[in-house]
PDB file of C-alpha atoms and ligand atoms in Angstrom:
ATOM      1  CA  MET A 510      -0.063   0.038   0.114  1.00 89.00           C
ATOM      2  CA  ALA A 511       1.026   3.640  -0.880  1.00 98.00           C
ATOM      3  CA  ASP A 512       0.519   6.466   1.728  1.00 98.00           C
ATOM      4  CA  LEU A 513      -0.643   9.665   0.378  1.00 99.00           C
ATOM      5  CA  SER A 514      -1.221  11.791   3.342  1.00 98.00           C
ATOM      6  CA  THR A 515       0.780  14.685   4.190  1.00 98.00           C
ATOM      7  CA  SER A 516       0.564  18.004   6.225  1.00 98.00           C
ATOM      8  CA  ILE A 517       0.354  21.732   5.298  1.00 98.00           C
ATOM      9  CA  ALA A 518       0.860  24.070   8.152  1.00 98.00           C
ATOM     10  CA  GLY A 519       0.699  21.671  10.667  1.00 98.00           C
ATOM     11  CA  VAL A 520      -2.607  20.353   9.293  1.00 98.00           C
ATOM     12  CA  LYS A 521      -3.108  16.829   7.902  1.00 98.00           C
ATOM     13  CA  LEU A 522      -4.390  16.369   4.552  1.00 98.00           C
ATOM     14  CA  PRO A 523      -5.665  12.530   3.999  1.00 98.00           C
ATOM     15  CA  ASN A 524      -3.837  12.975   0.344  1.00 99.00           C
ATOM     16  CA  LEU A 525      -1.606  15.669  -1.292  1.00 99.00           C
ATOM     17  CA  PHE A 526      -4.037  16.306  -4.149  1.00 99.00           C
ATOM     18  CA  PHE A 527      -6.455  19.475  -4.279  1.00 98.00           C
ATOM     19  CA  ASN A 528      -7.677  22.020  -6.394  1.00 99.00           C
ATOM     20  CA  ALA A 529      -5.578  24.737  -7.384  1.00 99.00           C
ATOM     21  CA  SER A 530      -7.637  28.107  -6.316  1.00 98.00           C
ATOM     22  CA  GLY A 531      -9.724  29.215  -9.053  1.00 98.00           C
ATOM     23  CA  VAL A 532     -11.048  26.042 -10.470  1.00 98.00           C
ATOM     24  CA  CYS A 533     -14.202  24.647  -9.191  1.00 98.00           C
ATOM     25  CA  CYS A 534     -14.434  27.066  -6.307  1.00 98.00           C
ATOM     26  CA  GLN A 535     -16.105  30.375  -6.697  1.00 98.00           C
ATOM     27  CA  HIS A 536     -19.565  29.037  -5.303  1.00 98.00           C
ATOM     28  CA  GLU A 537     -20.625  26.545  -2.603  1.00 98.00           C
ATOM     29  CA  GLU A 538     -22.331  24.329  -4.991  1.00 98.00           C
ATOM     30  CA  GLU A 539     -18.601  23.626  -6.687  1.00 98.00           C
ATOM     31  CA  LEU A 540     -16.956  23.481  -3.466  1.00 98.00           C
ATOM     32  CA  LYS A 541     -19.577  20.547  -2.618  1.00 98.00           C
ATOM     33  CA  THR A 542     -18.312  18.679  -5.749  1.00 98.00           C
ATOM     34  CA  LEU A 543     -14.615  18.871  -4.317  1.00 98.00           C
ATOM     35  CA  LEU A 544     -15.865  17.812  -0.840  1.00 98.00           C
ATOM     36  CA  ASP A 545     -17.491  14.818  -2.288  1.00 98.00           C
ATOM     37  CA  SER A 546     -14.602  13.994  -4.418  1.00 98.00           C
ATOM     38  CA  GLU A 547     -11.468  12.100  -3.659  1.00 98.00           C
ATOM     39  CA  SER A 548      -9.279  15.365  -3.283  1.00 99.00           C
ATOM     40  CA  GLY A 549      -7.532  15.687   0.091  1.00 98.00           C
ATOM     41  CA  SER A 550      -8.561  19.235   0.840  1.00 98.00           C
ATOM     42  CA  LEU A 551      -9.999  22.161  -0.987  1.00 98.00           C
ATOM     43  CA  ILE A 552      -9.322  25.912  -1.559  1.00 99.00           C
ATOM     44  CA  THR A 553     -11.577  28.657  -2.215  1.00 99.00           C
ATOM     45  CA  LYS A 554     -11.730  31.069  -5.327  1.00 98.00           C
ATOM     46  CA  SER A 555      -9.298  34.008  -4.305  1.00 98.00           C
ATOM     47  CA  ALA A 556     -11.497  36.644  -2.552  1.00 98.00           C
ATOM     48  CA  THR A 557     -10.949  40.002  -2.818  1.00 98.00           C
ATOM     49  CA  TYR A 558     -12.592  42.770  -0.569  1.00 98.00           C
ATOM     50  CA  GLU A 559     -15.889  43.486  -2.690  1.00 98.00           C
ATOM     51  CA  LYS A 560     -17.703  41.020  -5.198  1.00 98.00           C
ATOM     52  CA  ARG A 561     -16.337  41.322  -8.726  1.00 98.00           C
ATOM     53  CA  LEU A 562     -17.539  39.902 -11.843  1.00 98.00           C
ATOM     54  CA  GLY A 563     -14.334  39.493 -13.503  1.00 97.00           C
ATOM     55  CA  ASN A 564     -13.336  40.355 -17.234  1.00 97.00           C
ATOM     56  CA  PRO A 565     -15.106  39.772 -20.323  1.00 98.00           C
ATOM     57  CA  SER A 566     -15.684  36.537 -21.807  1.00 98.00           C
ATOM     58  CA  PRO A 567     -14.303  34.310 -23.403  1.00 98.00           C
ATOM     59  CA  ARG A 568     -11.922  34.446 -20.714  1.00 98.00           C
ATOM     60  CA  TYR A 569     -10.752  30.910 -20.126  1.00 98.00           C
ATOM     61  CA  VAL A 570      -9.688  28.672 -23.434  1.00 98.00           C
ATOM     62  CA  PRO A 571      -8.150  25.358 -23.175  1.00 98.00           C
ATOM     63  CA  LEU A 572      -5.432  24.678 -25.530  1.00 98.00           C
ATOM     64  CA  PRO A 573      -5.568  21.064 -26.372  1.00 97.00           C
ATOM     65  CA  GLY A 574      -2.301  19.024 -25.648  1.00 98.00           C
ATOM     66  CA  LEU A 575      -0.656  22.366 -24.241  1.00 98.00           C
ATOM     67  CA  GLY A 576      -2.845  23.744 -21.266  1.00 98.00           C
ATOM     68  CA  SER A 577      -4.876  26.544 -20.914  1.00 99.00           C
ATOM     69  CA  ILE A 578      -5.055  30.310 -21.097  1.00 98.00           C
ATOM     70  CA  ASN A 579      -6.931  32.472 -18.786  1.00 98.00           C
ATOM     71  CA  SER A 580      -8.052  35.959 -17.824  1.00 98.00           C
ATOM     72  CA  MET A 581     -10.621  35.426 -15.474  1.00 98.00           C
ATOM     73  CA  GLY A 582      -9.970  39.068 -13.708  1.00 97.00           C
ATOM     74  CA  LEU A 583     -10.674  37.711 -10.105  1.00 98.00           C
ATOM     75  CA  PRO A 584     -14.379  37.011 -10.532  1.00 98.00           C
ATOM     76  CA  ASN A 585     -15.587  36.174  -6.528  1.00 98.00           C
ATOM     77  CA  GLU A 586     -18.254  36.705  -4.410  1.00 98.00           C
ATOM     78  CA  GLY A 587     -16.748  39.112  -2.204  1.00 98.00           C
ATOM     79  CA  TYR A 588     -14.862  38.019   0.983  1.00 98.00           C
ATOM     80  CA  GLU A 589     -17.563  37.676   3.105  1.00 98.00           C
ATOM     81  CA  TYR A 590     -19.294  34.839   0.951  1.00 99.00           C
ATOM     82  CA  TYR A 591     -16.106  32.897   1.817  1.00 99.00           C
ATOM     83  CA  LEU A 592     -15.887  33.909   5.596  1.00 99.00           C
ATOM     84  CA  GLU A 593     -19.025  32.654   5.976  1.00 98.00           C
ATOM     85  CA  TYR A 594     -18.266  29.239   3.979  1.00 98.00           C
ATOM     86  CA  ALA A 595     -15.321  29.066   6.586  1.00 98.00           C
ATOM     87  CA  LYS A 596     -17.671  29.272   9.571  1.00 98.00           C
ATOM     88  CA  LYS A 597     -20.313  26.901   8.270  1.00 98.00           C
ATOM     89  CA  TYR A 598     -17.801  24.374   7.226  1.00 98.00           C
ATOM     90  CA  ASP A 599     -17.629  20.967   9.432  1.00 98.00           C
ATOM     91  CA  TYR A 600     -14.231  21.346  10.552  1.00 97.00           C
ATOM     92  CA  THR A 601     -14.442  16.934  11.507  1.00 95.00           C
ATOM     93  CA  HIS A 602     -14.305  16.263   8.006  1.00 92.00           C
ATOM     94  CA  GLU A 603     -11.174  14.826   7.176  1.00 96.00           C
ATOM     95  CA  LYS A 604     -10.310  17.565   4.537  1.00 98.00           C
ATOM     96  CA  PRO A 605      -8.966  20.788   5.857  1.00 98.00           C
ATOM     97  CA  LEU A 606     -10.215  24.196   4.366  1.00 98.00           C
ATOM     98  CA  PHE A 607      -8.021  26.496   2.555  1.00 99.00           C
ATOM     99  CA  ILE A 608      -8.987  29.916   1.991  1.00 99.00           C
ATOM    100  CA  SER A 609      -7.458  32.081  -0.735  1.00 98.00           C
ATOM    101  CA  LEU A 610      -7.339  36.067  -0.252  1.00 98.00           C
ATOM    102  CA  SER A 611      -6.307  38.340  -3.273  1.00 98.00           C
ATOM    103  CA  GLY A 612      -6.895  42.086  -1.870  1.00 97.00           C
ATOM    104  CA  LEU A 613      -6.634  44.707  -4.651  1.00 96.00           C
ATOM    105  CA  CYS A 614      -4.298  46.423  -2.019  1.00 95.00           C
ATOM    106  CA  LEU A 615      -2.526  45.907   1.138  1.00 97.00           C
ATOM    107  CA  GLU A 616      -5.361  47.720   3.059  1.00 98.00           C
ATOM    108  CA  ASP A 617      -7.874  45.159   1.689  1.00 98.00           C
ATOM    109  CA  ASN A 618      -5.819  42.340   2.506  1.00 98.00           C
ATOM    110  CA  VAL A 619      -5.502  43.438   6.082  1.00 98.00           C
ATOM    111  CA  LYS A 620      -8.923  43.898   6.415  1.00 98.00           C
ATOM    112  CA  MET A 621     -10.051  40.483   5.084  1.00 98.00           C
ATOM    113  CA  VAL A 622      -7.445  39.011   7.233  1.00 98.00           C
ATOM    114  CA  GLU A 623      -8.637  41.003  10.373  1.00 98.00           C
ATOM    115  CA  ALA A 624     -11.880  39.435   9.771  1.00 98.00           C
ATOM    116  CA  PHE A 625     -10.842  35.824   9.754  1.00 98.00           C
ATOM    117  CA  VAL A 626      -8.300  36.550  12.697  1.00 98.00           C
ATOM    118  CA  THR A 627     -11.206  37.713  14.561  1.00 98.00           C
ATOM    119  CA  ALA A 628     -13.673  34.625  13.385  1.00 98.00           C
ATOM    120  CA  ASP A 629     -10.703  32.227  14.815  1.00 98.00           C
ATOM    121  CA  LEU A 630     -11.437  29.566  12.608  1.00 98.00           C
ATOM    122  CA  PRO A 631      -9.222  26.287  12.039  1.00 98.00           C
ATOM    123  CA  CYS A 632      -9.269  27.291   7.809  1.00 98.00           C
ATOM    124  CA  ILE A 633      -5.783  27.780   6.577  1.00 98.00           C
ATOM    125  CA  LEU A 634      -5.089  31.140   4.648  1.00 99.00           C
ATOM    126  CA  GLU A 635      -3.087  31.141   1.265  1.00 98.00           C
ATOM    127  CA  VAL A 636      -2.570  34.925   0.398  1.00 98.00           C
ATOM    128  CA  ASN A 637      -2.304  35.422  -3.452  1.00 98.00           C
ATOM    129  CA  PHE A 638       0.468  37.383  -4.523  1.00 97.00           C
ATOM    130  CA  SER A 639       0.433  36.704  -8.019  1.00 95.00           C
ATOM    131  CA  CYS A 640      -3.010  37.305 -10.045  1.00 91.00           C
ATOM    132  CA  PRO A 641      -1.761  38.312 -13.554  1.00 86.00           C
ATOM    133  CA  ASN A 642      -5.132  39.005 -14.915  1.00 91.00           C
ATOM    134  CA  VAL A 643      -6.439  42.638 -13.369  1.00 89.00           C
ATOM    135  CA  PRO A 644      -5.798  45.534 -15.486  1.00 88.00           C
ATOM    136  CA  GLY A 645      -3.437  48.203 -13.993  1.00 89.00           C
ATOM    137  CA  LYS A 646      -2.628  45.745 -10.859  1.00 87.00           C
ATOM    138  CA  PRO A 647       0.967  44.178 -11.462  1.00 89.00           C
ATOM    139  CA  GLN A 648       1.449  41.005  -9.594  1.00 94.00           C
ATOM    140  CA  LEU A 649       2.952  41.697  -6.052  1.00 95.00           C
ATOM    141  CA  GLY A 650       5.270  38.781  -6.225  1.00 97.00           C
ATOM    142  CA  TYR A 651       7.617  40.699  -8.896  1.00 97.00           C
ATOM    143  CA  ASP A 652       7.882  43.657  -6.574  1.00 96.00           C
ATOM    144  CA  LEU A 653      10.197  42.159  -4.140  1.00 97.00           C
ATOM    145  CA  GLU A 654      10.240  45.282  -1.664  1.00 96.00           C
ATOM    146  CA  ALA A 655       6.258  45.841  -1.869  1.00 96.00           C
ATOM    147  CA  MET A 656       5.972  41.907  -1.240  1.00 97.00           C
ATOM    148  CA  GLU A 657       8.192  42.382   1.787  1.00 98.00           C
ATOM    149  CA  ASN A 658       6.361  44.951   3.287  1.00 97.00           C
ATOM    150  CA  ALA A 659       3.203  43.251   2.633  1.00 98.00           C
ATOM    151  CA  LEU A 660       4.638  40.519   4.727  1.00 98.00           C
ATOM    152  CA  ASN A 661       5.691  42.710   7.695  1.00 98.00           C
ATOM    153  CA  VAL A 662       2.330  44.004   7.945  1.00 98.00           C
ATOM    154  CA  LEU A 663       0.350  40.449   7.215  1.00 98.00           C
ATOM    155  CA  ALA A 664       2.632  37.925   8.924  1.00 98.00           C
ATOM    156  CA  PRO A 665       2.205  39.619  12.783  1.00 98.00           C
ATOM    157  CA  LEU A 666      -1.461  40.099  12.091  1.00 98.00           C
ATOM    158  CA  ILE A 667      -2.503  36.333  10.887  1.00 98.00           C
ATOM    159  CA  LYS A 668       0.075  34.845  13.663  1.00 98.00           C
ATOM    160  CA  LYS A 669      -0.756  31.352  13.234  1.00 98.00           C
ATOM    161  CA  PRO A 670       0.978  29.414  10.312  1.00 98.00           C
ATOM    162  CA  PHE A 671      -0.360  30.512   6.386  1.00 99.00           C
ATOM    163  CA  GLY A 672       0.980  30.191   2.828  1.00 99.00           C
ATOM    164  CA  ILE A 673       1.491  32.745  -0.043  1.00 98.00           C
ATOM    165  CA  LYS A 674       0.597  31.761  -3.661  1.00 98.00           C
ATOM    166  CA  LEU A 675       3.655  32.924  -5.901  1.00 98.00           C
ATOM    167  CA  PRO A 676       4.131  33.818  -9.490  1.00 98.00           C
ATOM    168  CA  PRO A 677       6.694  31.602 -11.224  1.00 98.00           C
ATOM    169  CA  TYR A 678      10.232  33.153 -11.089  1.00 98.00           C
ATOM    170  CA  PHE A 679      12.608  32.750 -13.728  1.00 98.00           C
ATOM    171  CA  ASP A 680      16.008  33.876 -12.734  1.00 98.00           C
ATOM    172  CA  ILE A 681      18.180  32.111  -9.957  1.00 98.00           C
ATOM    173  CA  ALA A 682      19.173  35.620  -8.416  1.00 98.00           C
ATOM    174  CA  HIS A 683      15.255  36.132  -8.207  1.00 98.00           C
ATOM    175  CA  PHE A 684      14.853  32.536  -6.207  1.00 98.00           C
ATOM    176  CA  ASP A 685      17.822  33.952  -3.822  1.00 98.00           C
ATOM    177  CA  ALA A 686      16.175  37.108  -3.371  1.00 98.00           C
ATOM    178  CA  ALA A 687      12.616  36.222  -2.832  1.00 98.00           C
ATOM    179  CA  ALA A 688      13.653  33.121  -0.497  1.00 99.00           C
ATOM    180  CA  ALA A 689      15.521  35.461   1.702  1.00 98.00           C
ATOM    181  CA  ILE A 690      12.683  37.505   2.217  1.00 98.00           C
ATOM    182  CA  PHE A 691      10.328  34.155   3.127  1.00 98.00           C
ATOM    183  CA  ASN A 692      12.961  33.179   5.531  1.00 99.00           C
ATOM    184  CA  LYS A 693      12.402  36.068   7.650  1.00 98.00           C
ATOM    185  CA  PHE A 694       8.926  35.104   8.567  1.00 99.00           C
ATOM    186  CA  ASP A 695       8.301  32.339  10.609  1.00 98.00           C
ATOM    187  CA  ASN A 696       4.872  31.748  10.865  1.00 98.00           C
ATOM    188  CA  LEU A 697       4.975  31.555   6.643  1.00 99.00           C
ATOM    189  CA  SER A 698       4.514  28.204   6.653  1.00 99.00           C
ATOM    190  CA  PHE A 699       4.265  27.401   2.845  1.00 99.00           C
ATOM    191  CA  VAL A 700       4.756  28.501  -0.457  1.00 99.00           C
ATOM    192  CA  THR A 701       2.517  27.674  -3.050  1.00 99.00           C
ATOM    193  CA  CYS A 702       4.300  27.453  -6.736  1.00 98.00           C
ATOM    194  CA  ILE A 703       3.385  28.256  -9.072  1.00 98.00           C
ATOM    195  CA  ASN A 704       0.461  30.506 -10.291  1.00 98.00           C
ATOM    196  CA  SER A 705      -0.307  30.738 -13.945  1.00 98.00           C
ATOM    197  CA  VAL A 706       3.107  32.257 -16.461  1.00 98.00           C
ATOM    198  CA  GLY A 707       1.316  35.844 -17.006  1.00 97.00           C
ATOM    199  CA  ASN A 708       0.681  37.258 -19.724  1.00 97.00           C
ATOM    200  CA  GLY A 709       0.918  34.609 -22.582  1.00 98.00           C
ATOM    201  CA  LEU A 710      -0.979  35.257 -25.917  1.00 98.00           C
ATOM    202  CA  ALA A 711      -2.785  32.596 -27.717  1.00 98.00           C
ATOM    203  CA  ILE A 712      -3.652  33.621 -31.476  1.00 98.00           C
ATOM    204  CA  ASP A 713      -6.313  31.417 -33.731  1.00 98.00           C
ATOM    205  CA  PHE A 714      -4.410  30.525 -36.738  1.00 98.00           C
ATOM    206  CA  GLU A 715      -7.254  30.373 -39.030  1.00 98.00           C
ATOM    207  CA  THR A 716      -8.870  33.581 -37.811  1.00 98.00           C
ATOM    208  CA  GLU A 717      -5.627  35.440 -36.961  1.00 98.00           C
ATOM    209  CA  THR A 718      -7.554  36.719 -33.778  1.00 98.00           C
ATOM    210  CA  ALA A 719      -6.754  36.329 -30.229  1.00 99.00           C
ATOM    211  CA  LEU A 720      -8.338  33.434 -28.043  1.00 98.00           C
ATOM    212  CA  ILE A 721      -9.810  35.403 -25.163  1.00 98.00           C
ATOM    213  CA  LYS A 722     -10.868  38.842 -24.989  1.00 98.00           C
ATOM    214  CA  PRO A 723      -9.747  40.732 -21.911  1.00 98.00           C
ATOM    215  CA  LYS A 724      -6.373  42.603 -22.344  1.00 97.00           C
ATOM    216  CA  ASP A 725      -5.836  42.487 -26.090  1.00 98.00           C
ATOM    217  CA  GLY A 726      -5.891  38.481 -25.696  1.00 98.00           C
ATOM    218  CA  PHE A 727      -3.043  38.221 -22.862  1.00 98.00           C
ATOM    219  CA  GLY A 728      -3.404  35.987 -20.022  1.00 98.00           C
ATOM    220  CA  GLY A 729      -2.255  33.543 -17.776  1.00 98.00           C
ATOM    221  CA  LEU A 730      -0.715  30.118 -18.937  1.00 98.00           C
ATOM    222  CA  GLY A 731      -1.421  26.901 -17.289  1.00 98.00           C
ATOM    223  CA  GLY A 732      -1.248  23.055 -17.561  1.00 98.00           C
ATOM    224  CA  THR A 733       1.155  21.085 -19.465  1.00 99.00           C
ATOM    225  CA  MET A 734       3.314  23.559 -20.698  1.00 98.00           C
ATOM    226  CA  VAL A 735       4.153  25.219 -17.297  1.00 99.00           C
ATOM    227  CA  LEU A 736       5.102  21.655 -15.894  1.00 99.00           C
ATOM    228  CA  HIS A 737       8.921  22.497 -16.243  1.00 99.00           C
ATOM    229  CA  THR A 738       8.805  25.866 -14.730  1.00 99.00           C
ATOM    230  CA  ALA A 739       6.569  24.921 -12.246  1.00 99.00           C
ATOM    231  CA  LEU A 740       9.193  22.139 -11.151  1.00 99.00           C
ATOM    232  CA  ALA A 741      11.863  24.499 -11.276  1.00 99.00           C
ATOM    233  CA  ASN A 742      10.139  27.026  -8.882  1.00 99.00           C
ATOM    234  CA  VAL A 743       9.001  24.208  -6.380  1.00 99.00           C
ATOM    235  CA  ASN A 744      12.633  22.813  -6.282  1.00 99.00           C
ATOM    236  CA  ALA A 745      14.607  25.903  -5.879  1.00 99.00           C
ATOM    237  CA  PHE A 746      12.247  26.994  -3.053  1.00 99.00           C
ATOM    238  CA  TYR A 747      12.547  23.793  -1.448  1.00 99.00           C
ATOM    239  CA  ARG A 748      16.028  23.922  -1.721  1.00 99.00           C
ATOM    240  CA  ARG A 749      16.137  27.215  -0.115  1.00 99.00           C
ATOM    241  CA  LEU A 750      13.208  27.343   2.086  1.00 99.00           C
ATOM    242  CA  PRO A 751      14.443  24.473   4.750  1.00 98.00           C
ATOM    243  CA  ASN A 752      11.847  25.440   7.412  1.00 98.00           C
ATOM    244  CA  LYS A 753       8.624  25.617   5.306  1.00 99.00           C
ATOM    245  CA  LYS A 754       6.716  23.683   2.985  1.00 99.00           C
ATOM    246  CA  VAL A 755       6.091  23.913  -0.928  1.00 99.00           C
ATOM    247  CA  ILE A 756       2.907  23.243  -2.335  1.00 99.00           C
ATOM    248  CA  GLY A 757       3.483  22.343  -6.357  1.00 99.00           C
ATOM    249  CA  VAL A 758       1.157  23.329  -8.747  1.00 98.00           C
ATOM    250  CA  GLY A 759       1.481  23.404 -12.428  1.00 99.00           C
ATOM    251  CA  GLY A 760       1.403  20.967 -15.436  1.00 99.00           C
ATOM    252  CA  VAL A 761      -0.251  17.927 -13.460  1.00 99.00           C
ATOM    253  CA  THR A 762      -2.114  15.890 -15.742  1.00 98.00           C
ATOM    254  CA  SER A 763      -1.599  12.109 -14.367  1.00 98.00           C
ATOM    255  CA  GLY A 764       0.164  10.347 -11.625  1.00 99.00           C
ATOM    256  CA  LYS A 765       3.635  10.840 -13.062  1.00 99.00           C
ATOM    257  CA  GLU A 766       3.588  14.972 -13.239  1.00 99.00           C
ATOM    258  CA  ALA A 767       2.508  14.643  -9.277  1.00 99.00           C
ATOM    259  CA  PHE A 768       5.270  12.199  -8.504  1.00 99.00           C
ATOM    260  CA  LEU A 769       7.643  14.543 -10.149  1.00 99.00           C
ATOM    261  CA  HIS A 770       6.504  17.509  -8.079  1.00 99.00           C
ATOM    262  CA  VAL A 771       7.258  15.614  -4.914  1.00 99.00           C
ATOM    263  CA  LEU A 772      10.583  14.321  -6.264  1.00 99.00           C
ATOM    264  CA  ALA A 773      11.317  18.290  -6.884  1.00 99.00           C
ATOM    265  CA  GLY A 774       9.926  18.720  -3.037  1.00 99.00           C
ATOM    266  CA  ALA A 775       6.442  18.989  -3.175  1.00 99.00           C
ATOM    267  CA  SER A 776       4.498  18.262   0.155  1.00 99.00           C
ATOM    268  CA  ALA A 777       1.013  18.945  -1.556  1.00 99.00           C
ATOM    269  CA  VAL A 778      -0.167  19.200  -5.300  1.00 99.00           C
ATOM    270  CA  GLN A 779      -2.471  21.507  -6.417  1.00 99.00           C
ATOM    271  CA  ILE A 780      -4.315  21.057  -9.895  1.00 99.00           C
ATOM    272  CA  GLY A 781      -6.069  23.520 -12.014  1.00 98.00           C
ATOM    273  CA  THR A 782      -6.503  23.013 -15.658  1.00 98.00           C
ATOM    274  CA  GLN A 783      -7.010  19.513 -15.664  1.00 98.00           C
ATOM    275  CA  LEU A 784      -9.676  19.830 -13.020  1.00 98.00           C
ATOM    276  CA  LYS A 785     -11.244  22.218 -15.349  1.00 98.00           C
ATOM    277  CA  GLU A 786     -11.300  19.867 -18.146  1.00 98.00           C
ATOM    278  CA  GLU A 787     -12.146  16.697 -16.214  1.00 98.00           C
ATOM    279  CA  GLY A 788     -13.980  17.545 -13.449  1.00 98.00           C
ATOM    280  CA  PRO A 789     -13.521  16.552 -10.017  1.00 98.00           C
ATOM    281  CA  GLN A 790     -13.490  12.555 -10.561  1.00 98.00           C
ATOM    282  CA  MET A 791     -10.249  13.024 -11.746  1.00 98.00           C
ATOM    283  CA  PHE A 792      -8.986  12.838  -8.300  1.00 99.00           C
ATOM    284  CA  SER A 793      -9.517   9.316  -7.760  1.00 98.00           C
ATOM    285  CA  ARG A 794      -7.850   8.685 -11.227  1.00 98.00           C
ATOM    286  CA  ILE A 795      -4.737  10.580 -10.204  1.00 98.00           C
ATOM    287  CA  LYS A 796      -4.620   9.181  -6.803  1.00 98.00           C
ATOM    288  CA  LYS A 797      -4.769   6.084  -8.306  1.00 98.00           C
ATOM    289  CA  GLU A 798      -2.405   6.639 -10.805  1.00 98.00           C
ATOM    290  CA  LEU A 799       0.426   7.994  -8.121  1.00 99.00           C
ATOM    291  CA  GLU A 800      -0.403   4.936  -5.662  1.00 98.00           C
ATOM    292  CA  ASP A 801       0.395   2.563  -8.787  1.00 98.00           C
ATOM    293  CA  ILE A 802       4.280   4.655  -9.373  1.00 98.00           C
ATOM    294  CA  MET A 803       5.095   4.555  -5.577  1.00 98.00           C
ATOM    295  CA  ILE A 804       4.247   0.787  -5.431  1.00 98.00           C
ATOM    296  CA  ALA A 805       5.895  -0.090  -8.729  1.00 98.00           C
ATOM    297  CA  LYS A 806       9.014   2.073  -7.360  1.00 98.00           C
ATOM    298  CA  GLY A 807       9.202   0.428  -3.867  1.00 98.00           C
ATOM    299  CA  TYR A 808       8.260   3.984  -2.176  1.00 98.00           C
ATOM    300  CA  LYS A 809       5.468   3.597   0.749  1.00 98.00           C
ATOM    301  CA  SER A 810       4.862   7.198   1.640  1.00 98.00           C
ATOM    302  CA  LEU A 811       5.531  10.568   0.540  1.00 99.00           C
ATOM    303  CA  ASP A 812       8.771  11.059   2.969  1.00 98.00           C
ATOM    304  CA  ASP A 813      10.499   8.226   1.024  1.00 98.00           C
ATOM    305  CA  PHE A 814      10.821  10.454  -2.027  1.00 98.00           C
ATOM    306  CA  ARG A 815       9.929  14.051  -1.379  1.00 98.00           C
ATOM    307  CA  GLY A 816      13.031  16.229  -2.536  1.00 98.00           C
ATOM    308  CA  LYS A 817      14.938  13.527  -3.458  1.00 98.00           C
ATOM    309  CA  VAL A 818      15.500  14.493  -7.323  1.00 99.00           C
ATOM    310  CA  LYS A 819      19.008  13.472  -8.375  1.00 98.00           C
ATOM    311  CA  THR A 820      21.169  16.032 -10.126  1.00 98.00           C
ATOM    312  CA  LEU A 821      24.228  14.932 -12.371  1.00 98.00           C
TER     313      LEU A 821
HETATM  314  O1  RRO B 286      -9.000  35.499 -11.573  1.00 66.73           O
HETATM  315  C1  RRO B 286      -7.866  35.369 -12.377  1.00 66.73           C
HETATM  316  O2  RRO B 286      -8.062  35.982 -13.260  1.00 66.73           O
HETATM  317  C2  RRO B 286      -6.852  34.799 -11.922  1.00 66.73           C
HETATM  318  C3  RRO B 286      -5.885  34.689 -10.865  1.00 66.73           C
HETATM  319 BR1  RRO B 286      -6.678  35.606  -9.234  1.00 66.73          BR
HETATM  320  C4  RRO B 286      -4.932  34.347 -10.453  1.00 66.73           C
HETATM  321  O3  RRO B 286      -4.172  34.241  -9.293  1.00 66.73           O
HETATM  322  N1  RRO B 286      -4.123  33.410 -11.317  1.00 66.73           N
HETATM  323  C5  RRO B 286      -5.093  33.213 -12.460  1.00 66.73           C
HETATM  324  O4  RRO B 286      -4.436  32.412 -13.324  1.00 66.73           O
HETATM  325  N2  RRO B 286      -6.062  33.628 -12.857  1.00 66.73           N
END
């Protein structure tokens, strides 16, 4: 038997898989389908202070064999909806609840965090520093000074263990600089790598037209085409953050890519594009595929191979 259980922020997950924030998690009905699935946990859509309708459609398009492009623009019900959901959540359930927050400014993040801290719930916060799709709002994760300032304010407010969702980095100097900041915050317990690769452009060859409407067709890339960027980010932060955990996300379509994420250092694995395309029944398939790989390789638990990628 292969044991897929893991822990994040000091909380046990029955298995390492859950949704990437943004997929299947804006409304309660969608969250219910995750609860009813074989996922090991669930995370809500990134919340802003006020409800948002998001960008005009088409704003998500699958790119067959490659992944997806999206510029959703943070459609969500407003943080109070997710706070109410978190208050009603049955914490005796084996799946812990993650809540994603993505304030449009630091003040909004502060107000939302304060509301969750006041409610004193056992849910786990993942603060999104990397939405690529709000016109006029750069990704916080690419402004290291602003990100450190945000952590200086938010980490002491949150007090308990929390995580941040990061954009992909592409330069060793940026891995070093970002990790040096993260290591200053003891209760920053995990980093989730990666958000979509921001501002790609997908064009239809026949019609010579951009595939999505917002931002002249520019949007975040996800799925198979970002796997290797995701693995690099997971491994770069796994190596540099010895007292923190990494949640891997990007390019997972089967047990094989999930195995590679764990080998790179992931303690849990989130799935976005493939979940959107296949639906939550995907979790039972991918669990079985990873179990079969572990049994074939003689690994009994994730600890047996986490972070153990060999180099030449
Ligand atoms: O809603 C979005 O457009 C979105 C968000 Br908040 C994010 O963090 N990542 C993404 O690919 N899309």
